[in-house]
Amino acid sequence: MNKIKPDLSFWKLWNLSFGFFGVQIAYALQSANISRIFATLGADPHTLSYFWILPPLMGIIVQPIVGVFSDKTWCRFGRRIPYLFVGAAMAVIVMCLLPNAGSLGLTVGMAMNFGLISLMFLDTSINMAMQPFKMLVGDMVNEKQKALAYSIQSFLCNAGSVVGFVFPFFFTFLGISNVAPKGVVPDSVIWSFYIGAAILILCVVYTTLKVKEWDPKTYAEYNGTVKTEGDNTKEAKANVITLLRKAPKAFWQVGLVQFFCWAAFLYMWTYTPGTIAQSVWHTTDTASKAYQEAGNWVGILFAVQAVGSVVWAMVLPRFKSRKMAYGLSLLMGAVGFALTPYIGDKYLQFVPFVLIGCAWAAMLAMPFAIVTNALQGHGHMGSYLGLFNGTICIPQIVASASGGLMLSLLGNNQGNMMVMAGVFLVIGCAAVAMLIKTER
C-alpha cells in the first residue's frame, strides 16, 4: 500500500504552479497577437487561419511526448522541472524573435516564413513548459488538496492571461509607439513579447528554486511504481483502437460537442482582430494606425472574456442540471459571437465578450467532468483523458485548414466568420440537448 502524501502548505501549493503565470502570459500574447502580427507582415485574410494549425498540432504532438519522457526522467534537477525549464528557455528566445520578423529587412515571403518557423518553436516550447505543471500537481499533491491546487493553477492561468492580453494596450498608454512602417510590427507589440519573456523566465526560475521534486524512492513510496501480476487492480493492456472501441458513449457525445466548440474559438482567435478593426475602427488597412489600435483593443476584449469566464465559473456549480448549465453557456457564447460584427462602439463590445467568456468557462469545466464520471470503472483513466485531448486539438486543425475556404464562401468578410462561430456553438448546444444524457 502506498503512503499517503503529506498535506502541503498554501505557499508550497502556490510555488508548484507559480511558473504557470509566466507561461500563460506567453500563451495569451500568442493568442491575441498572432493574427495581428501575420496580417501586419502581409498575410491575406484567407491564409490567416493556416497559421493557427500549428498551436493544436504542436499540442497534440508535444504534450504526450513530454508526458512519456518525463515519466522516465530522474536527475538531480528533478523529473518534470528539466522539461519545464528547457521549454521556458526556448520560449524566451523565440518570443524575442517572432515579433521582429518584419524588422529584419526580409521580403514579405521570407518574413512570413521566419514568423512561421518562430511560431512553430514557440508553440513547441510553450507546450513543453505547460505540461509539467499539471504533472507536478499529480505527482506531489494528495487527493484532498488537489482541488485547491488546481484552483490556484486556474487563478494563475487566468491572471497571466489578463496580463498578457492587456500588455500592448498598456505599453501604448505608456507612450511606446503603436504604429510602424508597412510590414513591420509596432514596438508596443514587440515590447509586450520582450517583457512577457522576462516575466516567464523569472517565474520559472522561481519555481525551479522553490520546488524540490521527490527522488525515485520517495516518489515510489507515495505513488507506487509497478503493479504485480497478483494485484487484482492491475489494468489490462490495451491499444488505442481497443480503448476507443470500448469508450463509453459519453466520450463520443461530448467529443462531438467539443468539435463545434473548439472550431468556433479557433475562428475567434483568428478573425477577431479583422472584425473589430472593421466594425469599430472601420478599416481593413493593416498598416494603418486604426488597425493597430483595434489590435490593442482585441487584447482588452480577450481580457474581458477571461474575467467573464472566471465569474461565470463560480455560477456554474449552482445549476442543478449540469446539462442545462453546459447548453445555456454555449448558447450565451453563440449570441456573443453573433453580436460582435454588428456593434460599432468599442466599450459595448464588452457585452458579447462577457457572453463568450461564459461559453469558455463551460468548455473548460463541463466536458472533463462529464467524461471522467462516465469513465469510472472503465480503467485506463489517464489514457482516455490523453485521447480526449484530441477532441480539443483536432477540431482546431480542421477549422484552421478550412478557414480560408469558409471565408470565401461567406463573402470574404471576417465578421461573418464570427457569426459562423456562433452557429457552431448553437450546433454544440443542440448536441448537448439531444445527445448528452446526464443530470449529475
PDB file of C-alpha atoms in Angstrom, residues 91 205 251 271 286:
ATOM      1  CA  ALA A  91      10.101  30.165 -25.402  1.00  0.00           C
ATOM      2  CA  VAL A 205      13.315  30.238 -12.172  1.00  0.00           C
ATOM      3  CA  PHE A 251     -16.830  10.090 -24.579  1.00  0.00           C
ATOM      4  CA  TYR A 271     -10.691  36.686 -37.082  1.00  0.00           C
ATOM      5  CA  THR A 286      -3.273  46.546 -41.681  1.00  0.00           C
TER       6      THR A 286
END
